[in-house]
CSV table of C-alpha atoms in Angstrom, one decimal:
chain,number,residue,atom,x,y,z
H,1,MET,CA,6.8,-5.1,29.9
H,2,SER,CA,8.3,-1.9,31.2
H,3,ASN,CA,10.2,0.5,29.1
H,4,ALA,CA,9.0,-1.2,25.9
H,5,THR,CA,8.9,0.7,22.6
H,6,TRP,CA,5.3,0.0,21.7
H,7,TRP,CA,5.4,1.1,18.1
H,8,GLU,CA,8.6,-0.6,17.1
H,9,ARG,CA,7.8,-3.9,18.6
H,10,HIS,CA,8.5,-6.9,16.4
H,11,GLU,CA,6.4,-9.5,18.3
H,12,ALA,CA,2.9,-9.9,16.9
H,13,GLU,CA,0.9,-10.5,20.0
H,14,VAL,CA,-1.2,-8.8,22.6
H,15,SER,CA,0.7,-7.0,25.3
H,16,VAL,CA,-0.1,-7.6,28.9
H,17,VAL,CA,1.1,-4.8,31.1
H,18,PRO,CA,0.9,-4.7,35.0
H,19,THR,CA,-0.7,-1.5,36.2
H,20,ASP,CA,2.4,-0.6,38.3
H,21,SER,CA,4.6,-0.7,35.1
H,22,THR,CA,6.6,2.4,34.1
H,23,LEU,CA,7.0,3.5,30.6
H,24,THR,CA,8.8,6.6,29.5
H,25,VAL,CA,6.9,9.0,27.3
H,26,VAL,CA,9.5,8.7,24.5
H,27,HIS,CA,8.8,4.9,24.4
H,28,ALA,CA,5.1,5.3,24.4
H,29,LEU,CA,4.8,7.9,21.6
H,30,PRO,CA,3.4,6.6,18.4
H,31,PRO,CA,4.9,7.1,15.0
H,32,THR,CA,3.8,10.1,12.9
H,33,GLY,CA,0.6,9.7,11.0
H,34,LEU,CA,-3.0,9.3,12.0
H,35,ILE,CA,-3.5,7.3,15.2
H,36,TYR,CA,-6.7,6.0,16.7
H,37,SER,CA,-6.7,5.0,20.3
H,38,ALA,CA,-9.5,3.3,22.1
H,39,ARG,CA,-9.7,2.6,25.8
H,40,MET,CA,-12.2,0.0,27.1
H,41,ARG,CA,-13.3,-1.0,30.5
H,42,GLY,CA,-12.8,-4.7,31.4
H,43,ARG,CA,-15.2,-4.3,34.3
H,44,GLU,CA,-17.9,-3.6,31.8
H,45,MET,CA,-17.2,-6.8,30.0
H,46,HIS,CA,-19.2,-9.2,32.2
H,47,ASP,CA,-20.6,-11.1,29.3
H,48,SER,CA,-20.4,-11.1,25.5
H,49,ASP,CA,-22.9,-8.2,25.2
H,50,GLY,CA,-20.7,-6.2,27.5
H,51,VAL,CA,-17.7,-7.0,25.3
H,52,PHE,CA,-19.5,-6.1,22.1
H,53,SER,CA,-20.8,-2.8,23.6
H,54,GLN,CA,-17.3,-1.8,24.7
H,55,PHE,CA,-15.9,-2.5,21.2
H,56,TYR,CA,-18.9,-1.0,19.5
H,57,GLU,CA,-18.5,2.3,21.3
H,58,ALA,CA,-14.7,2.5,21.4
H,59,LEU,CA,-14.1,1.6,17.8
H,60,ARG,CA,-17.3,3.2,16.5
H,61,LEU,CA,-18.2,-0.1,14.8
H,62,PRO,CA,-20.5,0.2,11.8
H,63,ASP,CA,-24.2,-0.2,12.1
H,64,TYR,CA,-24.1,-3.5,10.3
H,65,PHE,CA,-21.9,-5.0,13.2
H,66,GLY,CA,-23.5,-8.3,13.9
H,67,TRP,CA,-23.1,-8.4,17.7
H,68,ASN,CA,-21.4,-11.8,17.6
H,69,TRP,CA,-17.8,-13.1,17.9
H,70,ASN,CA,-17.4,-13.6,14.1
H,71,ALA,CA,-18.5,-10.0,13.5
H,72,LEU,CA,-16.0,-8.7,16.0
H,73,ARG,CA,-13.2,-10.7,14.4
H,74,ASP,CA,-14.2,-9.3,11.0
H,75,CYS,CA,-14.2,-5.7,12.2
H,76,LEU,CA,-10.9,-6.0,14.0
H,77,THR,CA,-9.3,-7.1,10.7
H,78,ASP,CA,-11.0,-4.4,8.6
H,79,LEU,CA,-11.3,-1.0,10.3
H,80,HIS,CA,-11.9,0.8,7.0
H,81,TRP,CA,-14.4,3.2,8.6
H,82,ILE,CA,-11.6,4.8,10.7
H,83,SER,CA,-9.1,6.9,8.8
H,84,ALA,CA,-6.0,6.1,10.8
H,85,LYS,CA,-2.8,4.1,10.1
H,86,HIS,CA,-2.0,3.3,13.7
H,87,PHE,CA,-4.4,1.7,16.2
H,88,LEU,CA,-4.0,1.2,19.9
H,89,LEU,CA,-6.6,-0.6,21.9
H,90,THR,CA,-6.3,-0.7,25.6
H,91,ILE,CA,-8.5,-2.7,28.0
H,92,ASP,CA,-8.3,-1.6,31.7
H,93,ASP,CA,-8.9,-4.3,34.3
H,94,ALA,CA,-8.4,-6.9,31.6
H,95,ASP,CA,-8.2,-9.6,34.3
H,96,VAL,CA,-11.9,-9.3,35.1
H,97,ALA,CA,-13.2,-9.2,31.5
H,98,LEU,CA,-15.3,-12.3,30.9
H,99,SER,CA,-13.9,-13.8,34.1
H,100,GLY,CA,-17.0,-15.8,34.6
H,101,SER,CA,-16.8,-17.5,31.2
H,102,THR,CA,-13.6,-19.3,30.4
H,103,GLU,CA,-14.7,-20.2,26.9
H,104,GLU,CA,-15.8,-16.7,25.8
H,105,ARG,CA,-12.7,-15.2,27.4
H,106,LYS,CA,-10.6,-17.5,25.2
H,107,ILE,CA,-12.6,-16.4,22.2
H,108,LEU,CA,-12.0,-12.7,23.0
H,109,LEU,CA,-8.2,-13.2,23.6
H,110,ARG,CA,-7.8,-15.2,20.4
H,111,ALA,CA,-9.8,-12.6,18.4
H,112,MET,CA,-7.5,-9.8,19.7
H,113,ASN,CA,-4.3,-11.7,19.2
H,114,ASP,CA,-5.3,-12.9,15.8
H,115,ALA,CA,-6.1,-9.2,14.8
H,116,VAL,CA,-2.6,-8.1,16.0
H,117,LYS,CA,-1.0,-11.0,14.0
H,118,PHE,CA,-3.1,-10.2,10.9
H,119,TRP,CA,-2.1,-6.5,10.8
H,120,ALA,CA,1.6,-7.3,11.5
H,121,ALA,CA,1.7,-9.9,8.7
H,122,LYS,CA,-0.2,-7.7,6.1
H,123,PRO,CA,2.3,-6.5,3.6
H,124,GLU,CA,3.0,-2.8,3.0
H,125,LEU,CA,1.7,-2.0,-0.4
H,126,PRO,CA,3.4,0.6,-2.7
H,127,GLY,CA,2.1,4.0,-2.0
H,128,GLN,CA,0.3,2.9,1.3
H,129,GLU,CA,1.6,3.3,4.8
H,130,LYS,CA,1.9,0.2,6.9
H,131,VAL,CA,-1.0,-0.2,9.4
H,132,THR,CA,0.1,-0.9,12.9
H,133,PHE,CA,-2.3,-2.4,15.4
H,134,GLN,CA,-1.5,-2.9,19.0
H,135,VAL,CA,-3.6,-4.3,21.9
H,136,VAL,CA,-2.6,-3.6,25.5
H,137,LEU,CA,-4.3,-5.4,28.4
H,138,LEU,CA,-3.8,-3.6,31.7
H,139,CYS,CA,-4.0,-5.8,34.8
H,140,PRO,CA,-2.7,-6.1,38.4
H,141,PRO,CA,1.0,-7.2,38.6
H,142,ASP,CA,0.1,-10.6,40.0
H,143,MET,CA,-2.2,-11.4,37.0
H,144,ARG,CA,0.2,-10.6,34.2
H,145,GLU,CA,1.7,-14.1,33.8
H,146,GLU,CA,-1.7,-15.8,34.0
H,147,ILE,CA,-3.1,-13.6,31.2
H,148,PHE,CA,0.0,-14.3,29.1
H,149,ARG,CA,-0.5,-18.0,29.6
H,150,GLU,CA,-4.2,-17.6,28.5
H,151,ILE,CA,-3.2,-15.8,25.4
H,152,ARG,CA,-0.6,-18.4,24.4
H,153,ALA,CA,-3.1,-21.2,25.0
H,154,CYS,CA,-5.5,-19.8,22.5
């Protein structure tokens, strides 16, 4: 997805971007307002504990985080502890995250895609700025289509 305008996208789904993609600075700049950007390492996501640790650290999840998939889903659709209106989550080496566990990988992809859809569908309330939530999965060029298929199969 080269030369995409990340913050004005209308699709409500996780983006999969090959590492050799080009994106101009103008297209990558977020809108004005508070932004929170979290970058995680897919190579550290060998198992669910690795996933939860990456999200816990990157999103500064609250101490009551339950270290399970339901708790992660709940946190991705709440985020009240971060005072920002725009969120960008990036996972480097997304192709290796949970590569040894097809079922858990599906759960992770579904949780992220559901969170993107949740925030996109949430109405803008009077006096409140619309929250934007984007997830970008970085991967080798030859893995892009496979990851897209995995996301769409969730």
